[in-house]
XYZ file of C-alpha atoms in Angstrom:
609
model
C -9.504 -26.426 -9.245
C -8.666 -29.220 -6.430
C -8.809 -28.939 -2.748
C -10.387 -30.218 0.385
C -13.345 -28.698 2.084
C -16.048 -30.046 5.142
C -17.562 -29.283 8.240
C -17.744 -30.554 11.919
C -20.741 -30.149 13.879
C -20.734 -32.190 17.454
C -24.163 -31.589 18.035
C -25.769 -32.680 14.919
C -26.116 -35.644 12.609
C -24.464 -34.736 9.168
C -25.380 -38.116 7.402
C -28.072 -36.606 5.472
C -25.945 -33.386 4.372
C -24.479 -34.763 1.124
C -26.028 -31.511 -0.964
C -24.237 -29.220 1.298
C -20.979 -31.177 1.302
C -21.294 -31.416 -2.976
C -21.525 -28.134 -2.962
C -18.387 -27.284 -0.992
C -16.344 -29.514 -2.716
C -17.762 -28.847 -6.004
C -16.311 -25.172 -6.233
C -13.028 -26.946 -6.340
C -13.481 -28.991 -9.610
C -12.074 -28.156 -12.830
C -11.436 -29.945 -16.086
C -9.258 -32.854 -15.536
C -10.373 -33.971 -12.078
C -11.901 -37.228 -11.120
C -15.057 -37.803 -9.106
C -14.837 -35.870 -5.918
C -14.464 -37.982 -2.840
C -16.295 -37.419 0.355
C -16.995 -39.018 3.484
C -20.080 -38.418 5.744
C -20.509 -39.379 9.332
C -22.446 -38.169 12.178
C -20.155 -35.189 13.283
C -17.954 -34.845 10.307
C -18.650 -34.399 6.730
C -15.327 -34.173 4.533
C -14.431 -34.120 0.876
C -11.638 -33.542 -1.403
C -11.161 -33.006 -5.232
C -8.066 -33.182 -6.884
C -6.512 -34.171 -10.517
C -7.069 -37.721 -11.920
C -4.271 -40.056 -11.837
C -2.019 -37.439 -9.308
C -0.658 -39.413 -6.300
C -2.287 -36.972 -3.676
C -5.905 -38.705 -4.141
C -7.538 -41.232 -6.616
C -7.529 -44.359 -4.343
C -10.199 -43.697 -2.091
C -8.310 -43.021 0.618
C -10.635 -40.268 1.985
C -12.897 -43.264 2.932
C -10.642 -44.986 5.481
C -12.838 -44.296 8.368
C -16.180 -44.757 6.926
C -19.511 -46.641 8.599
C -18.129 -49.991 9.663
C -14.525 -49.306 8.915
C -11.730 -50.229 11.307
C -9.951 -47.204 11.111
C -10.070 -44.659 13.761
C -9.348 -41.558 11.467
C -9.914 -40.153 7.992
C -7.912 -37.433 6.168
C -8.697 -35.569 3.177
C -5.450 -34.144 1.391
C -4.094 -31.090 -0.732
C -0.787 -30.885 -2.142
C 1.872 -33.388 -2.145
C 4.663 -35.085 0.375
C 8.008 -34.828 -1.609
C 9.653 -37.542 1.161
C 6.900 -39.948 0.800
C 9.276 -42.785 -0.568
C 11.169 -42.508 2.435
C 8.296 -42.483 4.819
C 6.462 -45.099 3.342
C 9.477 -47.326 3.842
C 9.857 -46.538 7.407
C 6.187 -47.394 7.798
C 6.315 -50.602 6.077
C 9.089 -51.591 8.367
C 6.820 -50.874 11.117
C 4.366 -53.324 9.753
C 1.558 -50.652 7.986
C 0.174 -52.169 4.684
C -0.552 -49.531 2.116
C -3.679 -50.392 -0.253
C -2.789 -47.740 -2.839
C 0.162 -45.283 -3.483
C -1.757 -41.716 -2.627
C -0.322 -39.246 -0.089
C -4.064 -39.278 1.357
C -3.239 -42.764 2.628
C 0.272 -41.869 3.527
C -0.316 -39.107 5.696
C -3.398 -41.478 7.383
C -0.774 -44.075 8.347
C 1.815 -41.513 9.547
C -0.764 -40.150 11.685
C -2.017 -43.142 13.187
C 1.384 -44.497 13.625
C 3.114 -41.055 15.047
C 0.266 -39.444 16.228
C 0.731 -35.295 15.726
C 4.602 -36.001 15.948
C 4.028 -37.152 11.681
C 3.785 -33.722 10.660
C 7.207 -32.899 11.623
C 8.272 -35.804 9.303
C 6.368 -34.551 6.295
C 8.293 -32.334 3.104
C 6.253 -31.004 0.577
C 3.549 -28.723 0.155
C 0.131 -29.381 1.843
C -2.569 -28.710 3.578
C -4.822 -31.406 5.009
C -7.220 -32.347 7.564
C -7.722 -35.449 10.082
C -10.971 -36.026 11.569
C -10.019 -38.602 14.464
C -13.028 -40.491 15.654
C -11.512 -41.348 18.436
C -10.845 -38.257 20.267
C -13.807 -36.234 17.854
C -11.183 -33.724 16.858
C -10.661 -32.234 14.043
C -6.894 -31.250 13.101
C -6.094 -28.865 10.594
C -2.566 -29.104 9.070
C -0.598 -26.664 6.648
C 2.874 -26.757 5.508
C 5.816 -25.419 6.619
C 5.638 -22.046 4.365
C 2.204 -22.085 3.411
C 2.926 -23.272 0.050
C -0.939 -24.552 -0.044
C -3.582 -22.645 1.308
C -6.462 -23.668 3.990
C -9.518 -21.479 5.718
C -11.247 -22.205 8.692
C -14.069 -20.446 10.625
C -16.178 -21.318 13.649
C -19.867 -20.712 13.515
C -22.422 -21.439 16.108
C -19.837 -24.183 17.329
C -19.495 -25.677 14.018
C -16.263 -25.764 12.288
C -16.088 -24.892 8.348
C -12.817 -25.419 6.056
C -12.016 -25.378 2.701
C -8.618 -24.909 0.501
C -10.453 -21.867 -0.989
C -12.788 -19.075 0.636
C -15.476 -20.312 -1.788
C -15.536 -23.672 -0.491
C -16.728 -22.097 2.435
C -19.097 -19.769 1.129
C -20.981 -22.288 0.063
C -21.835 -23.417 3.430
C -25.330 -21.926 4.204
C -23.781 -20.953 7.520
C -21.081 -18.683 6.184
C -22.092 -15.087 4.715
C -19.812 -13.080 2.260
C -18.890 -10.271 4.386
C -15.781 -7.800 4.515
C -15.013 -5.484 7.482
C -12.156 -2.742 7.869
C -9.595 -5.511 8.283
C -10.194 -7.283 5.617
C -10.283 -4.094 3.241
C -6.884 -3.238 4.841
C -5.609 -6.500 3.595
C -6.829 -6.114 0.380
C -5.453 -2.524 -0.107
C -2.220 -3.727 0.688
C 0.502 -6.154 -0.756
C 2.554 -8.288 1.056
C 1.648 -6.924 4.351
C -1.149 -9.223 5.705
C -0.238 -10.950 8.702
C -0.270 -14.814 8.798
C -3.494 -16.143 9.365
C -5.737 -13.118 8.943
C -8.294 -13.526 6.112
C -10.074 -10.816 3.900
C -13.485 -12.518 4.506
C -15.055 -11.588 7.891
C -14.297 -14.162 10.343
C -12.541 -16.238 8.094
C -8.900 -17.237 9.070
C -6.045 -19.271 7.338
C -4.327 -21.435 9.179
C -0.711 -20.558 9.597
C 2.258 -21.743 7.740
C 3.907 -24.615 10.027
C 0.766 -24.881 12.434
C -1.927 -27.309 13.497
C -5.432 -26.258 14.807
C -6.921 -28.723 16.644
C -10.537 -28.360 17.437
C -12.650 -30.342 19.668
C -15.935 -30.053 21.880
C -14.011 -27.681 23.968
C -12.843 -25.193 21.884
C -9.616 -24.486 19.203
C -6.103 -24.377 20.042
C -3.290 -23.471 17.321
C 0.188 -24.900 17.670
C 3.493 -24.205 15.831
C 5.114 -27.516 14.509
C 7.858 -25.300 12.771
C 9.636 -22.313 13.491
C 13.003 -20.746 11.934
C 15.764 -20.831 14.800
C 18.977 -18.379 14.831
C 22.044 -20.162 14.751
C 25.667 -19.321 14.249
C 26.313 -20.346 10.589
C 28.793 -23.563 10.901
C 30.355 -23.460 7.091
C 32.856 -21.419 5.486
C 31.964 -19.987 2.008
C 33.411 -23.185 -0.207
C 31.450 -25.423 1.979
C 28.529 -23.253 1.799
C 28.362 -23.269 -1.766
C 28.322 -26.949 -1.907
C 25.731 -27.276 0.524
C 23.425 -25.141 -1.289
C 24.198 -27.231 -4.446
C 23.402 -30.423 -2.287
C 20.149 -28.951 -0.662
C 18.523 -27.897 -4.061
C 19.670 -30.759 -6.251
C 18.106 -33.510 -3.183
C 14.909 -31.022 -3.576
C 14.779 -31.288 -7.211
C 15.353 -35.011 -7.052
C 12.520 -35.555 -5.170
C 10.120 -32.675 -7.319
C 10.870 -34.770 -10.154
C 9.116 -37.923 -8.922
C 5.936 -38.385 -10.729
C 3.653 -40.771 -12.899
C 2.359 -37.711 -15.151
C 3.841 -35.306 -17.549
C 6.602 -32.877 -15.689
C 7.668 -29.498 -17.210
C 9.641 -26.758 -16.027
C 8.656 -22.740 -15.920
C 12.109 -20.645 -17.826
C 12.330 -16.915 -17.433
C 16.123 -16.823 -18.123
C 17.099 -15.594 -14.577
C 19.472 -17.381 -12.374
C 16.567 -18.828 -10.306
C 14.669 -20.864 -12.888
C 17.526 -21.551 -15.163
C 19.143 -23.527 -12.040
C 16.053 -25.576 -11.676
C 15.898 -26.048 -15.273
C 19.741 -26.906 -15.851
C 19.607 -29.683 -12.384
C 16.505 -31.224 -13.401
C 17.654 -31.569 -16.829
C 20.978 -33.307 -15.817
C 19.044 -35.515 -13.289
C 16.171 -36.500 -15.746
C 19.007 -37.266 -18.219
C 20.746 -39.272 -15.717
C 17.443 -41.626 -14.958
C 17.115 -42.266 -18.454
C 14.353 -39.797 -19.022
C 13.974 -37.533 -22.684
C 14.442 -33.986 -22.668
C 12.973 -31.590 -20.457
C 10.326 -29.328 -21.686
C 10.077 -25.728 -20.501
C 7.736 -22.706 -20.933
C 8.438 -18.976 -20.719
C 5.966 -15.703 -21.190
C 6.099 -12.993 -23.142
C 3.652 -10.299 -24.562
C 2.681 -9.318 -27.681
C 4.540 -6.606 -28.974
C 7.005 -7.052 -25.713
C 9.789 -5.702 -27.346
C 8.678 -2.569 -28.634
C 6.567 -2.236 -25.609
C 9.265 -2.827 -22.797
C 10.294 -0.091 -20.760
C 12.727 -0.909 -18.059
C 12.197 0.251 -14.230
C 13.647 -0.551 -10.947
C 12.178 -4.345 -10.992
C 12.487 -5.188 -14.607
C 15.881 -4.256 -16.221
C 15.689 -6.450 -19.021
C 13.329 -8.736 -21.290
C 13.279 -12.154 -20.461
C 13.317 -13.680 -24.229
C 17.443 -13.527 -24.987
C 18.119 -15.300 -21.817
C 15.487 -17.862 -22.203
C 17.084 -18.720 -25.419
C 20.428 -19.065 -24.317
C 19.253 -21.243 -21.687
C 17.378 -23.683 -23.650
C 20.253 -23.549 -26.323
C 22.844 -24.320 -23.702
C 20.789 -26.854 -21.459
C 19.215 -28.395 -24.895
C 15.443 -28.270 -24.002
C 12.176 -28.642 -25.904
C 10.997 -24.829 -25.313
C 7.715 -23.249 -25.704
C 6.969 -19.362 -25.613
C 3.664 -18.389 -24.669
C 2.799 -15.228 -26.254
C -0.221 -13.160 -23.959
C -2.300 -10.838 -26.100
C -3.048 -7.358 -24.580
C -6.750 -7.811 -24.880
C -6.828 -10.635 -22.880
C -4.958 -9.074 -20.118
C -8.209 -7.313 -19.548
C -10.804 -9.726 -20.407
C -9.488 -12.327 -18.296
C -8.990 -10.323 -15.172
C -12.782 -11.447 -13.649
C -11.123 -15.136 -14.549
C -8.230 -13.994 -12.166
C -10.401 -13.018 -9.569
C -12.826 -16.040 -9.152
C -9.443 -17.904 -9.023
C -8.535 -16.018 -5.876
C -12.129 -15.593 -4.690
C -11.034 -11.786 -4.125
C -9.417 -9.004 -6.057
C -5.518 -9.827 -6.788
C -3.015 -7.639 -8.644
C -4.084 -7.218 -12.251
C -1.813 -8.616 -14.736
C 0.230 -9.989 -12.870
C -2.113 -12.463 -11.954
C -3.717 -12.935 -15.521
C -0.100 -13.403 -17.207
C 0.503 -15.922 -14.987
C -2.966 -17.483 -15.411
C -2.623 -17.670 -18.959
C 0.840 -19.275 -18.883
C -0.524 -21.843 -16.622
C -3.254 -22.466 -18.908
C -0.711 -23.064 -21.651
C 1.225 -25.128 -19.832
C -1.759 -27.545 -18.538
C -2.388 -28.589 -22.111
C 0.633 -30.576 -22.129
C 1.310 -31.613 -18.353
C 0.109 -31.364 -15.124
C 3.344 -30.736 -13.099
C 5.568 -27.971 -13.448
C 8.812 -26.863 -11.719
C 9.131 -23.159 -10.537
C 12.056 -21.067 -9.121
C 9.540 -19.223 -6.973
C 11.231 -18.539 -3.667
C 15.044 -17.996 -4.392
C 14.584 -14.280 -4.283
C 13.457 -14.423 -0.839
C 16.079 -16.953 0.620
C 19.275 -15.455 -1.334
C 18.215 -11.423 -1.029
C 17.690 -10.821 -4.882
C 15.266 -7.937 -4.523
C 17.116 -4.494 -4.648
C 15.700 -3.473 -0.983
C 17.804 -6.323 0.276
C 20.700 -4.545 -0.391
C 19.261 -1.217 0.080
C 18.424 -2.220 3.852
C 22.243 -3.731 3.968
C 23.391 0.184 3.240
C 20.709 1.868 5.227
C 18.149 0.300 7.451
C 14.658 1.613 7.182
C 11.865 1.423 9.673
C 9.165 -0.548 7.891
C 8.353 -3.290 5.033
C 11.217 -3.012 2.759
C 9.115 -3.182 -0.422
C 6.817 -0.173 1.174
C 9.254 2.260 1.361
C 8.201 5.753 -0.703
C 4.454 4.830 -0.135
C 3.614 8.098 1.300
C -0.398 8.022 1.635
C -1.919 5.086 1.100
C -5.424 6.463 2.104
C -5.561 8.739 -0.999
C -7.609 6.395 -3.220
C -10.237 5.687 -0.487
C -13.639 6.819 -0.324
C -14.194 9.693 2.463
C -16.684 7.232 4.189
C -13.807 4.519 4.371
C -11.338 6.832 5.136
C -13.246 7.463 8.254
C -13.147 3.928 9.496
C -9.986 2.783 7.949
C -6.427 4.271 8.304
C -4.082 2.067 5.850
C -0.876 3.649 7.106
C -1.672 3.002 10.992
C -2.702 -0.483 9.421
C 0.458 -0.753 8.053
C 2.605 0.539 10.980
C 0.909 -1.818 13.211
C 1.459 -5.078 11.111
C 5.055 -3.764 11.038
C 5.703 -3.516 14.388
C 3.979 -7.294 15.349
C 5.970 -8.911 12.359
C 9.426 -7.480 13.935
C 8.779 -8.897 17.124
C 8.240 -12.510 15.776
C 11.843 -11.942 14.274
C 14.102 -15.024 16.082
C 17.325 -13.106 17.112
C 20.970 -14.410 17.029
C 22.725 -12.919 20.450
C 25.420 -10.693 19.778
C 23.994 -10.108 16.098
C 24.128 -6.133 15.380
C 24.490 -3.658 12.501
C 23.815 -4.978 8.836
C 23.525 -8.517 10.038
C 20.900 -7.998 12.424
C 18.605 -5.550 10.012
C 19.105 -8.290 7.069
C 17.722 -11.161 9.555
C 14.727 -8.796 10.091
C 14.373 -8.741 6.184
C 14.477 -11.924 5.322
C 12.227 -13.069 8.057
C 9.684 -10.319 7.087
C 10.209 -11.476 3.591
C 9.431 -15.218 4.324
C 6.549 -14.281 6.213
C 5.089 -11.438 4.544
C 6.030 -11.288 1.123
C 6.894 -14.789 -0.344
C 3.365 -15.824 1.094
C 1.860 -13.239 -1.198
C 3.735 -14.615 -3.889
C 2.942 -18.105 -3.005
C -0.726 -17.454 -2.828
C -0.619 -15.920 -6.303
C 1.035 -18.985 -7.711
C -0.936 -21.621 -6.127
C -4.571 -19.695 -6.775
C -3.684 -19.274 -10.860
C -2.326 -22.826 -10.863
C -5.473 -24.497 -9.273
C -7.692 -22.587 -11.763
C -5.888 -24.842 -14.140
C -5.551 -27.892 -12.651
C -1.716 -27.637 -12.763
C 0.722 -28.746 -9.771
C 3.697 -26.069 -9.450
C 6.604 -27.344 -7.456
C 8.970 -25.273 -5.986
C 12.262 -26.425 -4.872
C 13.514 -23.554 -3.423
C 10.848 -23.716 -0.921
C 12.069 -27.105 0.633
C 12.108 -26.354 3.892
C 15.533 -28.004 4.643
C 16.975 -25.524 2.105
C 15.315 -22.573 3.629
C 16.311 -23.277 7.324
C 20.060 -23.883 6.132
C 19.796 -20.610 4.392
C 18.250 -18.785 6.988
C 21.310 -18.427 9.237
C 23.959 -18.117 5.886
C 25.331 -14.784 6.568
C 24.644 -11.906 4.195
C 28.379 -11.222 3.010
C 28.157 -15.413 1.812
C 24.438 -14.598 0.044
C 26.256 -11.925 -1.645
C 29.746 -13.701 -2.614
C 31.864 -12.245 -5.037
C 29.983 -8.631 -4.250
C 27.178 -9.688 -6.710
C 23.221 -9.987 -5.621
C 22.415 -14.059 -4.779
C 25.925 -14.435 -5.588
C 26.002 -17.782 -3.653
C 23.114 -19.258 -5.661
C 25.370 -17.904 -8.694
C 28.424 -19.470 -7.684
C 26.526 -22.705 -6.725
C 25.248 -23.341 -10.360
C 27.855 -21.344 -12.616
C 29.194 -24.595 -13.724
C 25.695 -25.227 -15.412
C 24.842 -21.878 -17.469
C 26.001 -19.466 -19.703
C 27.997 -16.690 -18.147
C 25.387 -14.016 -19.489
C 22.652 -16.158 -17.559
C 24.735 -16.152 -14.572
C 25.629 -12.533 -14.147
C 22.184 -11.670 -15.273
C 21.081 -8.851 -13.162
C 17.432 -9.526 -11.096
C 14.125 -8.889 -13.406
C 11.019 -9.385 -12.408
C 8.156 -11.079 -13.422
C 6.846 -9.647 -16.984
C 4.185 -6.980 -16.660
C 1.709 -5.646 -19.464
C 3.044 -2.385 -20.344
C 1.468 -2.012 -24.357
C -0.472 0.990 -24.881
C -3.560 -1.213 -26.023
C -3.738 -2.851 -22.421
C -3.314 0.544 -20.547
C -6.165 1.783 -22.751
C -8.043 -1.296 -22.102
C -8.015 -0.733 -18.144
C -8.418 2.972 -18.622
C -11.903 2.415 -20.630
C -13.040 -0.241 -17.968
C -12.680 2.143 -15.069
C -14.104 5.048 -16.516
C -17.373 2.953 -17.050
C -17.463 1.670 -13.547
C -16.799 5.569 -11.914
C -19.195 6.952 -14.319
C -21.889 4.126 -13.240
C -23.582 5.504 -9.852
C -24.825 2.131 -9.138
C -21.403 0.849 -9.152
C -20.752 -0.945 -5.680
C -17.231 0.001 -5.531
C -17.739 3.644 -5.443
C -18.371 3.108 -1.651
C -15.058 2.056 -1.101
C -12.402 4.283 -3.754
C -12.554 8.003 -4.222
C -13.941 8.797 -7.674
C -12.295 11.421 -8.076
C -8.979 10.466 -7.501
C -9.287 7.458 -9.995
C -10.399 9.248 -12.575
C -7.516 11.447 -12.377
C -4.956 8.215 -12.263
C -7.354 7.213 -15.370
C -5.714 10.038 -17.419
C -2.021 9.211 -15.924
C 0.595 6.553 -15.821
C 0.702 7.096 -11.707
C -0.992 3.889 -11.286
C 1.998 1.958 -13.173
C 5.138 2.457 -11.079
C 6.722 -0.995 -11.767
C 6.837 -1.986 -8.364
C 4.533 -4.104 -5.695
C 3.634 -0.640 -4.257
C 1.201 0.871 -4.443
C -0.577 -1.883 -5.801
C -2.090 -1.408 -9.346
C -4.881 0.763 -8.712
C -6.769 0.826 -11.620
C -7.104 -3.309 -12.201
C -7.556 -3.444 -8.858
C -10.844 -1.307 -9.064
C -11.964 -3.335 -11.834
C -11.926 -6.550 -9.717
C -13.000 -4.691 -6.897
C -16.294 -3.886 -8.670
C -16.454 -7.261 -10.239
C -16.097 -9.233 -6.303
C -18.828 -6.926 -4.785
C -21.345 -7.566 -7.670
C -20.722 -11.378 -8.278
C -19.679 -12.309 -4.996
C -22.715 -10.358 -3.308
C -20.114 -9.087 -0.524
C -21.735 -7.090 2.579
C -19.434 -4.260 3.620
C -19.613 -4.115 7.394
C -18.100 -1.320 8.951
């Protein structure tokens, strides 16, 4: 795993605290990383750890403001700046001299040139910290959509931060605790408010925000927001602009000095990325693009269609690879691995996740990392173009809740009586929904389905997509793999935000706009394929493995999870398929019980109610 970590103390000398900083940074190490880079100064201890040979670090830029250095600031950086070539050229014209090729140094030079105005200029996926020795201020910055995570907390006047909770937990000042608010975030999916954490008193820097902390306190500033404006283009022009913006994003994200591949599911999203990337790579004189897909052992026999999984991926993957001409590898996951690796997925997140949905992605990324350091993914397209079934449902009949949360009747049913006395998940969801709705930018005069769909897209981009991005980032970090997301380029997001629903459903088809933009690149059966979600574990061997593990937990009176879940309700679920609904709501409860038990034991989490 890679990332950044550190802390600032305005009342102490941190130059002798190298062991603590090493522990924080060391929590993010993974095979293939170079030596962690650290800076100790009287007031700030900062470190980063990243894959060797990658442009995000590797040239010592973290030490730019070391003792005796003329530089007035230091940067630790996680992620990638995709428009770095353009910014570097502009900075060189202004007289900046670069010592290396890292994005860390690019961020430093940009900040020293433009101050906080530099943050508006970056395009990419990133989270970074700037320690300004002139003002003795720490700035924590996160990319616009929150692709890269960044956690922070104030403890006795000090600021601790890290790319993952474990980095902060490695500091002796921060205990592993969870309260009712954190448990509510754990027990619901894709509902947690931006900036809210799970561990008690541990917040996330909100996407598109800067947190500035100095001796006088902490202040948050939003440097990016979506703006509601009339869409200026007709449908043909919109199709052309989507093709241009997506192609430009892919072109930037193909730049790398290490092997790059693409993930392929056979859906329109990943297939569009593969087709455009293969074409651009060939135009630059590169070889055939390598692609990777996921399937389960016995998947053809075990597959059961549901609302989110209407067809198997494999036939459509083959159609794309034959049509585009890629070097393809199918990664096949066996059922026992889905249970055996639940603990690995837990440690990748530092908290319970979503069962086999995490594990299968983790195992896919593990195989990909054996052959490449960077992968392109189609994540984000459904959120931008309206690919999930609830978009069309909301256009036809609007509801008054998170659209993906409809049909859940009693979220508290699986909670222990003690927890139900202090936590009402239904009330938590209602309150969170009201807050989320209040944040939606409005377009004057917009009404009916257009007004509701604007709300739904904003809910999607600020609640559901962050859940997906977090999952993808955690599982890829655990393997030292960088996953790039062309659909999450903020320039494409800004354009699509104001495109009317009727355009996004061009031709009366879900994601018709995207299909029209890439129809000339792909086989007709792929262009017309309906949305089918990420594969889930459906084999009898997996289901029985989960049931067996849960039985052992609820039959153990010393299990810490029994203070959180109702053992009788869980036992009844063990003997039925109610926990597997093929939707995101309710979350997969039985795998969740396994990970909750592991989390409370392994992380020694204290429940504070």
